[in-house]
Coordinates of C-alpha atoms in Angstrom, one line a residue:
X1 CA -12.2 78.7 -40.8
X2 CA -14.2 81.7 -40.4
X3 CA -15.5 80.1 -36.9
X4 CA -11.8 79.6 -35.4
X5 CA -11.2 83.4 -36.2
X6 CA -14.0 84.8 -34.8
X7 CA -14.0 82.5 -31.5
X8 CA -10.0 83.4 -31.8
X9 CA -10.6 86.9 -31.6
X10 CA -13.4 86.8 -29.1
X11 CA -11.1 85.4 -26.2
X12 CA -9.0 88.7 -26.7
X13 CA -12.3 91.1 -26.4
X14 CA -12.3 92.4 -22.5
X15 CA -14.5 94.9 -20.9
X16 CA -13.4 97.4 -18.4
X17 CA -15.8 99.7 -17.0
X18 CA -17.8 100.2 -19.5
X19 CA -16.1 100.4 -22.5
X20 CA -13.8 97.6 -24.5
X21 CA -10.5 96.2 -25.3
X22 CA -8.5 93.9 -27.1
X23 CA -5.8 92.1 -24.7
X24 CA -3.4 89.0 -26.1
X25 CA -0.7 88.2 -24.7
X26 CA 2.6 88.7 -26.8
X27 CA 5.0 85.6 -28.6
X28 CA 7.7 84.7 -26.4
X29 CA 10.0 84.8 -29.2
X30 CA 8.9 88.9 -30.2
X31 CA 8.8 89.9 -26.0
X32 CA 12.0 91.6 -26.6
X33 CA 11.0 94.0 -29.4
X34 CA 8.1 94.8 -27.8
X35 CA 9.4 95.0 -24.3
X36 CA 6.5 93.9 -22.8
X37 CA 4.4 90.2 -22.3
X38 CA 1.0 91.6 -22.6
X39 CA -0.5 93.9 -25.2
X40 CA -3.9 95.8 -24.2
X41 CA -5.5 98.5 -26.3
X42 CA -8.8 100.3 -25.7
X43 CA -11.1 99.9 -28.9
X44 CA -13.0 103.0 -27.7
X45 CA -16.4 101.7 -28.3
X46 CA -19.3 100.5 -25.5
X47 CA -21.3 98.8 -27.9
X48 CA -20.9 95.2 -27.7
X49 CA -21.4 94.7 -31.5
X50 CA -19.0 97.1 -32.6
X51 CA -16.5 95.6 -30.3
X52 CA -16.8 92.3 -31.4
X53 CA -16.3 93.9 -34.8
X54 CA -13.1 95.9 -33.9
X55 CA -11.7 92.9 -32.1
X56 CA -11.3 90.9 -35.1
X57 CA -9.9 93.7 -37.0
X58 CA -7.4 94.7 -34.9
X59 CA -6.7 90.9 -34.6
X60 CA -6.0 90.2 -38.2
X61 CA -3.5 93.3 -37.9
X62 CA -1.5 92.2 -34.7
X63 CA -1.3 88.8 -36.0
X64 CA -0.2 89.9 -39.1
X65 CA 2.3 91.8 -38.1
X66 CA 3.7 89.3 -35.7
X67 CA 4.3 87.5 -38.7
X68 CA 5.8 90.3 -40.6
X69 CA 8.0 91.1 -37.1
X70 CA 9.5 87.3 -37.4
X71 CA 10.0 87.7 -41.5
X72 CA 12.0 90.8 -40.7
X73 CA 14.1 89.6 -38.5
X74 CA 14.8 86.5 -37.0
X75 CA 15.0 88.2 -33.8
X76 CA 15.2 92.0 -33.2
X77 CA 18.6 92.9 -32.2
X78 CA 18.8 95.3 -29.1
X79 CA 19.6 99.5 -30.0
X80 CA 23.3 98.4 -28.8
X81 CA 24.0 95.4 -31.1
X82 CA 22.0 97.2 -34.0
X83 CA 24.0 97.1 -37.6
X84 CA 25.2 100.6 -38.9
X85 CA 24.3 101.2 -42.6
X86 CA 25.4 104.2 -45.0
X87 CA 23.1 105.0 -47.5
X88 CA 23.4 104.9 -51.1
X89 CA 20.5 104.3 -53.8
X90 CA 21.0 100.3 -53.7
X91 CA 20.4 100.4 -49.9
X92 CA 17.8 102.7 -50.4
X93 CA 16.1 100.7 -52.8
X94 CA 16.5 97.1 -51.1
X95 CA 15.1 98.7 -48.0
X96 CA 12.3 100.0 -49.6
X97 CA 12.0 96.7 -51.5
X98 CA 12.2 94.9 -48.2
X99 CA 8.9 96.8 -46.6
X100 CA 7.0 96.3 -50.0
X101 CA 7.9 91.9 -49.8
X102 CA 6.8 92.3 -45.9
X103 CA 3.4 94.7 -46.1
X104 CA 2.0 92.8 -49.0
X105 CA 2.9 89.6 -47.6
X106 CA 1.0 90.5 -44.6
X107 CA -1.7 91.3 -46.3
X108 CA -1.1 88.0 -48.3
X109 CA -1.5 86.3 -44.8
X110 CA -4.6 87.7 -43.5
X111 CA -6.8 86.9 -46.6
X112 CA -5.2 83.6 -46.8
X113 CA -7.1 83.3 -43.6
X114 CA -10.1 84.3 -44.4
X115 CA -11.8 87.5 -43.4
X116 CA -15.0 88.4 -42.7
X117 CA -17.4 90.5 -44.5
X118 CA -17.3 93.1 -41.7
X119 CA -13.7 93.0 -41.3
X120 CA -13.2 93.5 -45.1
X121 CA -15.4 96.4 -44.7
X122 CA -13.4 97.6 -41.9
X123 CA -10.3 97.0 -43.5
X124 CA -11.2 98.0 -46.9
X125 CA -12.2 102.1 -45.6
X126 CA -9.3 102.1 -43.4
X127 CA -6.8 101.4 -46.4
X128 CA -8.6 103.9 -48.7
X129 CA -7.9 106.4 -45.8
X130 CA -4.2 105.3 -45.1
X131 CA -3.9 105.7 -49.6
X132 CA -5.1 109.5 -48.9
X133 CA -3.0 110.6 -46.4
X134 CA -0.1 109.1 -48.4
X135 CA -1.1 110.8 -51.6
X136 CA -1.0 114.6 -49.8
X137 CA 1.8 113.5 -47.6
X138 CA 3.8 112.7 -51.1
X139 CA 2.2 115.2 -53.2
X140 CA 3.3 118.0 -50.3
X141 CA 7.2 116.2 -50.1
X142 CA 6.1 116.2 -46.4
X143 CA 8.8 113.0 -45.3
X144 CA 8.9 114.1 -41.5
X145 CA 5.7 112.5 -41.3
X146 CA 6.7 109.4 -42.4
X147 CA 9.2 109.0 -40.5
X148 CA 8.2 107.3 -37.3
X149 CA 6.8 104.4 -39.8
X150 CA 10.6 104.4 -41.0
X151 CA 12.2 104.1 -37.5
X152 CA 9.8 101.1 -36.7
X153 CA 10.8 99.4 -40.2
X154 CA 14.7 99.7 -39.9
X155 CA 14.5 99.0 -35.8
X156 CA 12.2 95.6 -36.7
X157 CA 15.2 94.7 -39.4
X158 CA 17.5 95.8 -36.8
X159 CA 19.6 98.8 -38.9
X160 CA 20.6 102.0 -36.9
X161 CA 20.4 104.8 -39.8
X162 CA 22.0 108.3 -39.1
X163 CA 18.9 110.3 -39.0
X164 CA 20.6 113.4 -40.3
X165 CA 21.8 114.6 -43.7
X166 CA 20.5 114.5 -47.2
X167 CA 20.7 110.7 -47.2
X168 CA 18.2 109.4 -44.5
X169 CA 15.9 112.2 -46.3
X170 CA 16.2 110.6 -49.6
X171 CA 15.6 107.3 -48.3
X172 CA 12.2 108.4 -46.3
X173 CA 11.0 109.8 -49.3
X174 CA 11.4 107.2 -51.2
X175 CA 9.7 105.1 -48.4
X176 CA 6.8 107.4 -48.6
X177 CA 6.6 106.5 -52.7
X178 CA 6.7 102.7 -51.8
X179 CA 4.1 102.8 -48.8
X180 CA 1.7 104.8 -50.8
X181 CA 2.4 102.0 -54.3
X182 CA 1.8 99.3 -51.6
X183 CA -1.2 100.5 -50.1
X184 CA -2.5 100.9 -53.8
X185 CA -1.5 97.2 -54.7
X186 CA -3.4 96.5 -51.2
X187 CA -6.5 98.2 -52.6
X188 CA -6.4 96.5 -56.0
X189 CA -6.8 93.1 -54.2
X190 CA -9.9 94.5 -52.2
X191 CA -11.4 94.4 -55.9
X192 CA -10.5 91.4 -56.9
X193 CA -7.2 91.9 -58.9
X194 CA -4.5 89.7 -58.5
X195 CA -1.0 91.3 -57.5
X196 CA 2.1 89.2 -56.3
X197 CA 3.5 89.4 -53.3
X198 CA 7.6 90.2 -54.3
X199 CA 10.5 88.2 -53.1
X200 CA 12.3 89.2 -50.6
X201 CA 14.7 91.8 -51.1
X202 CA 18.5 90.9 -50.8
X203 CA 19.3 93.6 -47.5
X204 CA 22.9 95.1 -47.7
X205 CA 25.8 93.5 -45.8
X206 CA 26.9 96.0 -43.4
X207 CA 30.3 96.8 -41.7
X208 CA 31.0 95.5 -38.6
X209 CA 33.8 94.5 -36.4
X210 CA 36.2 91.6 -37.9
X211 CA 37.6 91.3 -34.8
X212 CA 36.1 91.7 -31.1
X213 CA 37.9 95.4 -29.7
X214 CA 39.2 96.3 -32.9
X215 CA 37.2 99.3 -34.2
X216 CA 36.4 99.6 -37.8
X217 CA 36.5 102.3 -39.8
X218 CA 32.8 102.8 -40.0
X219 CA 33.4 103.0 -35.8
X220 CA 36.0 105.8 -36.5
X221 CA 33.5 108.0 -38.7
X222 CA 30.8 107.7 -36.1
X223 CA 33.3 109.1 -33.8
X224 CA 34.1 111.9 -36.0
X225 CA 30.1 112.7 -36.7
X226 CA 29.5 112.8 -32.5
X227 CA 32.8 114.9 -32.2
X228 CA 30.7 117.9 -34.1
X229 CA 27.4 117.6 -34.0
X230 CA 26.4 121.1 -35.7
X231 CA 28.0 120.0 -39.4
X232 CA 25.8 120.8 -42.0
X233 CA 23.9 117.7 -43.0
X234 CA 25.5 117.7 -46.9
X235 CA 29.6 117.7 -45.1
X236 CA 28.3 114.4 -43.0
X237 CA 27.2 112.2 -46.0
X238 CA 30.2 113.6 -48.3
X239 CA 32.5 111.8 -45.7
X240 CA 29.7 109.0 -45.9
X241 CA 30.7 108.6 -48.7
X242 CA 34.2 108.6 -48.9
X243 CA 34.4 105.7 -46.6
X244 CA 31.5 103.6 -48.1
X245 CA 33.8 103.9 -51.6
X246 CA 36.7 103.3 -49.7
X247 CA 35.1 100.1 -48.7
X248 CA 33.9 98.9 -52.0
X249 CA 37.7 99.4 -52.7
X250 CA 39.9 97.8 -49.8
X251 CA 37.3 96.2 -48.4
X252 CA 36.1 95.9 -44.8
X253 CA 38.7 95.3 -41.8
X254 CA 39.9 96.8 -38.6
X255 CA 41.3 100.5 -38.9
X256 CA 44.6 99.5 -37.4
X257 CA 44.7 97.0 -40.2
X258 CA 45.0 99.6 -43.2
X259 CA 48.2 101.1 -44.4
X260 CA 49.6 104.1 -46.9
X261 CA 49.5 101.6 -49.8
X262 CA 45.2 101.3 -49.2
X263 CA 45.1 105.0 -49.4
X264 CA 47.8 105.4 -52.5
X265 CA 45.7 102.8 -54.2
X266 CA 42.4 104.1 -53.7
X267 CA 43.7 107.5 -55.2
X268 CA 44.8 106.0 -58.2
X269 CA 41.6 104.2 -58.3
X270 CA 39.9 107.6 -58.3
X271 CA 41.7 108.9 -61.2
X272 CA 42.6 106.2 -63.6
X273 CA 39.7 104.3 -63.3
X274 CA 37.2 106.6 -62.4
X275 CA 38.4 109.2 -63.9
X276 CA 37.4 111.6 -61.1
X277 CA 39.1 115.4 -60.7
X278 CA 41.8 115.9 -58.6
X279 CA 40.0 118.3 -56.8
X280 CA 37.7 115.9 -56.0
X281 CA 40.2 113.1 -54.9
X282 CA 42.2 115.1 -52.7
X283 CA 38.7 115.9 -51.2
X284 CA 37.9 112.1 -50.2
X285 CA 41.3 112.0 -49.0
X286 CA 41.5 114.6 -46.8
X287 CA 38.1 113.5 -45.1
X288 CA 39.3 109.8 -44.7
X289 CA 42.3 111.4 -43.2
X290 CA 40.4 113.8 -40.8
X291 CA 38.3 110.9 -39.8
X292 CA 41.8 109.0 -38.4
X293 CA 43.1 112.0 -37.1
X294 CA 40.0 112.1 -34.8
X295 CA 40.7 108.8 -33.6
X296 CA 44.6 109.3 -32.9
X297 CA 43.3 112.2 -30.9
X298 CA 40.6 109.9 -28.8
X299 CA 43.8 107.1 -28.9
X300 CA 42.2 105.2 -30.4
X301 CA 44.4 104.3 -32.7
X302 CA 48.4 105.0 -32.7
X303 CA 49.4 106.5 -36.0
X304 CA 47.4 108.2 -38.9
X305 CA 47.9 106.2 -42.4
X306 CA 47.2 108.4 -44.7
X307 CA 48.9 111.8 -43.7
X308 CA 50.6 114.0 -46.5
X309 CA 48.5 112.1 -49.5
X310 CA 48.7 114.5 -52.1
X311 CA 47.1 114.4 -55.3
X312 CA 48.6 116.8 -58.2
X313 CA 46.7 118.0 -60.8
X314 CA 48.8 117.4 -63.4
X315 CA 47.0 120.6 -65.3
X316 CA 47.2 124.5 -65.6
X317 CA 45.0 125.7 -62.7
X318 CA 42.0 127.5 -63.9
X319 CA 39.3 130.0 -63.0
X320 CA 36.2 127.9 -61.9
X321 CA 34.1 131.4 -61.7
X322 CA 34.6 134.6 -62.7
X323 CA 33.0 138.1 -62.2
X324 CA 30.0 139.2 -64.1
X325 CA 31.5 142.3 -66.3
X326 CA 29.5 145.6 -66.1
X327 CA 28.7 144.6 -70.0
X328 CA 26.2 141.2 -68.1
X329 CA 25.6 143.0 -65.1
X330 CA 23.4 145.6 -67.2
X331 CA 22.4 143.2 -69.4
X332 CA 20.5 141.6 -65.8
X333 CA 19.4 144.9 -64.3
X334 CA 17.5 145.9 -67.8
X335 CA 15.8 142.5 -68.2
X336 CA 12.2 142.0 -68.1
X337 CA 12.3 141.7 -64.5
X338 CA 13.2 145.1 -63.7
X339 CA 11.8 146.1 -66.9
X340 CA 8.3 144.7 -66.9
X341 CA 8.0 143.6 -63.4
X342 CA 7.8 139.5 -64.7
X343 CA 7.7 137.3 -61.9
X344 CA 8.7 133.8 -62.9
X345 CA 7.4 131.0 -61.0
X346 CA 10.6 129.9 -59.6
X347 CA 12.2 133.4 -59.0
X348 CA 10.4 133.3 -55.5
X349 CA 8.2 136.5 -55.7
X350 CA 10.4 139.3 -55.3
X351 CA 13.6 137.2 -54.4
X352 CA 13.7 137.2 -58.5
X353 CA 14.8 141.1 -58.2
X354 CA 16.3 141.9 -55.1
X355 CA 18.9 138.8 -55.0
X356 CA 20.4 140.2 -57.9
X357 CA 20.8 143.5 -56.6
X358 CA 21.5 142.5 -53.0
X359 CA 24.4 139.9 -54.0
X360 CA 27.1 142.7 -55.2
X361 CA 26.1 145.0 -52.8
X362 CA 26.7 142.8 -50.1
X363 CA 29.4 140.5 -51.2
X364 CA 27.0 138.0 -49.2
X365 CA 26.9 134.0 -50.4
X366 CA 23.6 133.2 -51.9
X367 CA 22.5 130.8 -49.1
X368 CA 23.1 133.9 -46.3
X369 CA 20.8 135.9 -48.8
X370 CA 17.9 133.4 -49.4
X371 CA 17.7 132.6 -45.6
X372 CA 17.1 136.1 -44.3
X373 CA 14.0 136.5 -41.7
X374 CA 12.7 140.2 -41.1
X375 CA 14.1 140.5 -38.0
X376 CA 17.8 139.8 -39.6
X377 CA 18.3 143.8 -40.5
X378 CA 18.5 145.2 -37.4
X379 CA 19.8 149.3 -37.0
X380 CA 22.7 150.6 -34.6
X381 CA 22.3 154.1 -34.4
X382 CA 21.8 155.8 -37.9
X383 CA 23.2 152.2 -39.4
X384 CA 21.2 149.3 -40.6
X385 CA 23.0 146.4 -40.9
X386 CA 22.2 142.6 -42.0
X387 CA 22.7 140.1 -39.0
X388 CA 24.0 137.4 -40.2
X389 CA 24.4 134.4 -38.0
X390 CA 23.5 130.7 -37.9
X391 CA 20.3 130.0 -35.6
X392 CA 18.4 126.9 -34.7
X393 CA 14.9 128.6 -34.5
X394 CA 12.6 125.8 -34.9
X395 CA 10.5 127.5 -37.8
X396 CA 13.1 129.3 -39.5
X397 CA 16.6 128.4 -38.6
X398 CA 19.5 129.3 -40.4
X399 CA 22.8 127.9 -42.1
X400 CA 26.5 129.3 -42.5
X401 CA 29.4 127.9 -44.1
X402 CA 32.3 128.7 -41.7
X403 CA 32.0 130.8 -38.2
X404 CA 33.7 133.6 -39.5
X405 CA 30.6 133.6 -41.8
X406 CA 28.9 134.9 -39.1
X407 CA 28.7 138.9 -39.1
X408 CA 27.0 142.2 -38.8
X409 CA 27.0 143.4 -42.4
X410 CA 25.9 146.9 -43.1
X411 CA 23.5 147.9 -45.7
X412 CA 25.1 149.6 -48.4
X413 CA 23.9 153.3 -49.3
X414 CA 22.5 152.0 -52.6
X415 CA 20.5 149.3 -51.5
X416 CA 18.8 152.4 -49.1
X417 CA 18.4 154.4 -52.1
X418 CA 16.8 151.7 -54.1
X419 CA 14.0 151.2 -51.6
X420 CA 15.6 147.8 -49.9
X421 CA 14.4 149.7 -46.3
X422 CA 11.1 150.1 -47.8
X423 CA 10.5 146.3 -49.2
X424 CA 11.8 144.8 -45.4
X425 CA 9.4 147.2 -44.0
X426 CA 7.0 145.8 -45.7
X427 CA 7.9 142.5 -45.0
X428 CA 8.2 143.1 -41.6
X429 CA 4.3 144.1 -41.1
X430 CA 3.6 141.2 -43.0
X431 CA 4.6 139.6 -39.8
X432 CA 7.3 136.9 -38.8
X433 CA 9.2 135.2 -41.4
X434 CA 11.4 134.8 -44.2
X435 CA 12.5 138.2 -45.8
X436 CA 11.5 136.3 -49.4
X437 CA 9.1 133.7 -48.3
X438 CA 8.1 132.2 -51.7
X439 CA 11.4 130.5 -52.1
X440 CA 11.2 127.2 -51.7
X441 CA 14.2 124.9 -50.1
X442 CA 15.2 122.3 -52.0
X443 CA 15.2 118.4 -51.2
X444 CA 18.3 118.8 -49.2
X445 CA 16.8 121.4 -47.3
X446 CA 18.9 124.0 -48.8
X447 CA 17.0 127.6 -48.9
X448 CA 18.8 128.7 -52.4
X449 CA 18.8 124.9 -54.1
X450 CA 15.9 125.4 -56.4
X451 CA 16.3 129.5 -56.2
X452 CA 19.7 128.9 -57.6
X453 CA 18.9 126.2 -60.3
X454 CA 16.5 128.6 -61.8
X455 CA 18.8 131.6 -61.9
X456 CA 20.6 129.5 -64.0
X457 CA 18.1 128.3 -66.1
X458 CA 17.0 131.8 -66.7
X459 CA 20.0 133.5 -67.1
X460 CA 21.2 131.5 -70.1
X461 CA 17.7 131.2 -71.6
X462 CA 16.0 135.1 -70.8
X463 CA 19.1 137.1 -70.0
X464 CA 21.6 135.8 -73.1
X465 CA 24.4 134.8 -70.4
X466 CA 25.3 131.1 -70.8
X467 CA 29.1 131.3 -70.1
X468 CA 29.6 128.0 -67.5
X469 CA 32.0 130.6 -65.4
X470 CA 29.4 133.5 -65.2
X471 CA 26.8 132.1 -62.3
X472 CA 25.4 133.9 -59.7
X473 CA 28.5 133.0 -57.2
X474 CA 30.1 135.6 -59.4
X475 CA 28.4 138.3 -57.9
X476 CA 30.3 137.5 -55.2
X477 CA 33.8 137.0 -57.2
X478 CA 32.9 140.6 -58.4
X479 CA 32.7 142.5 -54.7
X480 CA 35.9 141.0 -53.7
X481 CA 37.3 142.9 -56.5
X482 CA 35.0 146.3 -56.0
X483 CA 37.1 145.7 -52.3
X484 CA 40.3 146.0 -54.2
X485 CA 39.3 148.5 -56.3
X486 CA 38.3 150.5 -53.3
X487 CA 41.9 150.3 -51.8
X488 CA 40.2 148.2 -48.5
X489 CA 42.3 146.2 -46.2
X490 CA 42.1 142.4 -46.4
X491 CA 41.3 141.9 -43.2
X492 CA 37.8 144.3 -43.9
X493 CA 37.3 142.9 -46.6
X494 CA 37.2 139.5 -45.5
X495 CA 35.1 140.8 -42.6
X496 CA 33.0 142.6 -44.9
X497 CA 32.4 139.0 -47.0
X498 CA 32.7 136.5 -44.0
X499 CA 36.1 134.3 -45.2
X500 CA 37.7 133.0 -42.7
X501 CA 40.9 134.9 -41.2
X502 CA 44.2 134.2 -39.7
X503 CA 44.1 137.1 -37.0
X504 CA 43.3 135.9 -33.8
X505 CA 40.3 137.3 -31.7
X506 CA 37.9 138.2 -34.5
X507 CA 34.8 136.6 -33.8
X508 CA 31.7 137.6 -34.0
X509 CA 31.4 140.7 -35.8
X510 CA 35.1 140.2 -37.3
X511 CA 36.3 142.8 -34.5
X512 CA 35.1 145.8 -36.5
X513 CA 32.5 148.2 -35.6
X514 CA 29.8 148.8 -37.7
X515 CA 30.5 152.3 -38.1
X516 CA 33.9 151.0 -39.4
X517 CA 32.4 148.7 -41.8
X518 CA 29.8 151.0 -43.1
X519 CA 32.2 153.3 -44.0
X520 CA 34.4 150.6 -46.0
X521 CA 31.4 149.3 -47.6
X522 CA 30.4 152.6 -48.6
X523 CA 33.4 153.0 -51.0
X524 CA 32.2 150.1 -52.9
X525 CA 30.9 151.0 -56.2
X526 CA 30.1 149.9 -59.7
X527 CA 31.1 152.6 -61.5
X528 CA 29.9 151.3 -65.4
X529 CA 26.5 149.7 -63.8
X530 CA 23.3 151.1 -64.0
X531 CA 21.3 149.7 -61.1
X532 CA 17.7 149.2 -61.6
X533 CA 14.8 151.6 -61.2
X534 CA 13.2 148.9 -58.9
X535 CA 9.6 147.8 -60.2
X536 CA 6.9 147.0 -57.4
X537 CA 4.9 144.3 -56.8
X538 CA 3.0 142.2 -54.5
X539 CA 5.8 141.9 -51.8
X540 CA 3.9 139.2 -49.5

């Protein structure tokens, strides 16, 4: 057995020049995956005996992963007749499944063959290698780099995955925690130990046309992701979602096939059986109903079915957040932050202190705050100002929520006499970057995620403040009031905070001068808080 391998791999060992390759033609049956007939690799070596060492290697894998191609398969469908899947855990976890059946039973294949001591050897150091970059590639949450392993996978099963948003995230990291438990199973047969090779995982069913022409509702979404491509990630899988539990619901048909009585009945479904809010339901139906009205628009479809679906709440509305009273907000500012300069590991450095004092200064949300770079407070004349707008920079690019979120926002005189200038300064010599670089984006690549989940945490626990309404949003509840109190005019002080408005022409900058909105921001004031003394510390 060992013979027919080696004289197997031999009749793929070339010479060119001077140094070596392996060369073997490719299966007729995997030509169109590959898009070639031929497949020729150097093997970087001009020594015949390594060659004839590396020739077998690379053999083993090539063969073994023709085999894994065909297990995968049965045929690798073209990019244009490639099944659409939406993520969820369960498809998540069957794909991940799927890769761990297919790498050990590759694996599985080559030793049933036989290998040689040398290509064990070779083999066994290039898995111990693979195991290490997986364990700091995990260990550092870096999925990016992962993720040209994940195209191959899902093209070879012949899935085209939305490679944006939160979902195809969570699904490469848990790719990244199944390649590196594989390569360990891998390793514990190099010594000896015997470890299965798993069934096959059962892949989802996806959606797809019921009949030719007709375009499915899963066609409809993709219409509505390409018609705005700058969404945030987090608004594309929420409508995702929507339809995938639509699905599960009424089941899978063509769009034109669905009427008012799908959509009634998947609201009830929501709230009787699922017992979801009403908030929360007229949500889903709103974005199953923005998704048809894009496709009316592009005609491609004649009528929207689920127009004028209301949901009523059936319950006195209530106050989801509400102000912090002067009473908490002094209770913050004299905490042991400000008081003994504590620097909690998930405050990020000094975004522990100034966020706090920033937030009802600036009426700003806690995302706009979190994502500042140094070069965001800019000066016009004798006025600094925070520039807040959405930017794609490849290093350090920035979110908002709406476009009137975008806005030149002036420093308030308070913030200047607390130091603020001083700290950016600081910041700013430090070189390019984040104004608080120690925070720490979440998994869904959100700047404030984790920031915000500690705040949390510690105001309940530190600070004494664990009313459910009293979060740090509330900052922001509490400057639209200070605008009130301060007898400002809607429209500034919707400029002021970045809420959308009905007067036409705003745009960036809201229409005011910052002169104007320096002096309305000016008359903001807290006149029962006592703003820290600010304590310094290491502000890199």
């Amino acid at each position: 057995m060992g013979h027919t391998s080696d004289m197997h791999s031999q009749t793929r060992l070339h010479k060119r020049g001077a140094t070596y390759y392996i060369r073997l033609k490719v299966p007729a049956d995997l030509r169109r995956h590959y898009g070639k007939r031929e497949i020729k690799l150097s093997l970087g070596t001009k020594d015949p005996r390594e060659a004839a060492i590396l020739v077998r290697k690379h053999s083993v894998a090539l063969d073994a992963e023709f085999e894994a191609l065909r297990h995968a398969s049965d045929g690798i469908a073209p990019p244009g007749q490639r099944k659409r899947l939406f993520l969820d855990d369960t498809t998540i976890q069957a794909l991940c499944d799927q890769w761990r059946h297919l790498s050990l039973d590759g694996d599985e294949w080559s030793r049933r063959h036989g290998l040689s001591e040398s290509e064990y050897e070779e083999c066994h150091v290039r898995r111990q290698a693979t195991q290490d970059a997986l364990r700091a590639m995990l260990s550092r949450g870096q999925t990016e780099k992962i993720y040209p392993a994940l195209k191959t996978f899902l093209d070879l099963l012949g899935f085209d995955v939305p490679t944006d948003g939160d979902s195809y995230r969570s699904l490469a990291y848990r790719f990244l925690q199944t390649a590196t438990e594989t390569m360990v199973d891998q390793l514990r047969r190099d010594s000896g130990d015997v470890v299965r090779t798993p069934e096959p995982a059962a892949l989802p069913i996806t959606s797809r046309a019921v009949r030719h022409g007709q375009p499915t509702l899963d066609e409809l979404l993709h219409d509505w992701e390409v018609a705005d491509t700058n969404r945030p990630g987090g608004t594309v899988d929420a409508f995702r979602l929507a339809v995938r539990e639509f699905h599960e619901l009424r089941g899978i048909k063509p769009a034109t096939e669905y009427v008012r009585k799908d959509f009634l009945a998947f609201r009830d479904h929501l709230r009787d059986k699922i017992k979801r809010k009403p908030k929360t339901i007229q949500k889903k139906i709103n974005f199953l109903g923005a998704i048809f009205q894009v496709a009316v628009d592009n005609e491609k479809i004649p009528a929207h079915p689920c127009s004028k679906i209301m949901v009523k709440n059936g319950k006195k509305p209530h106050t989801s957040r509400l102000p912090y009273p002067a009473e908490n907000m002094n209770r913050i500012y004299q905490c042991s932050l400000y008081r003994d300069g504590a620097r909690p590991l998930g405050g990020g450095g000094e975004a522990a202190v100034w966020l706090p004092v920033l937030a009802p200064l600036t009426g700003a949300r806690i995302e706009e705050l979190a994502q500042l770079r140094t070069w965001d407070i800019k000066r016009e004349g004798d006025i600094w100002y925070f520039d807040i707008v959405e930017d794609d920079d490849p290093e350090f690019p920035t979110t908002l929520k709406t476009e009137s979120s975008q806005r030149r926002l002036p420093v308030h005189p308070k913030l200047i006499e607390l130091g603020f200038l001083n700290y950016v300064e600081s910041r700013q010599k430090a070189g390019r970057g984040r104004l608080f670089p120690k925070i720490r984006p979440d998994s869904k690549l959100r700047i404030s995620g984790n920031w915000s989940k500690w705040w949390g945490r510690y105001a309940r626990k530190a600070i004494g403040i664990r009313s459910a309404q009293q979060v740090f949003h509330s900052f922001r509840h509490g400057f639209r009031d200070r605008c009130r109190e301060a007898e400002l005019d809607e429209e500034i002080s919707d400029a002021l905070s970045g809420r959308g408005s009905t007067i036409v022409g705003r745009g960036y900058g809201n229409g005011f001068s910052v002169a104007r909105l320096h002096d309305a921001i000016s008359r903001i004031n807290y006149p029962h808080v006592v703003f820290p003394e600010m304590v310094k510390s290491d502000a890199k």
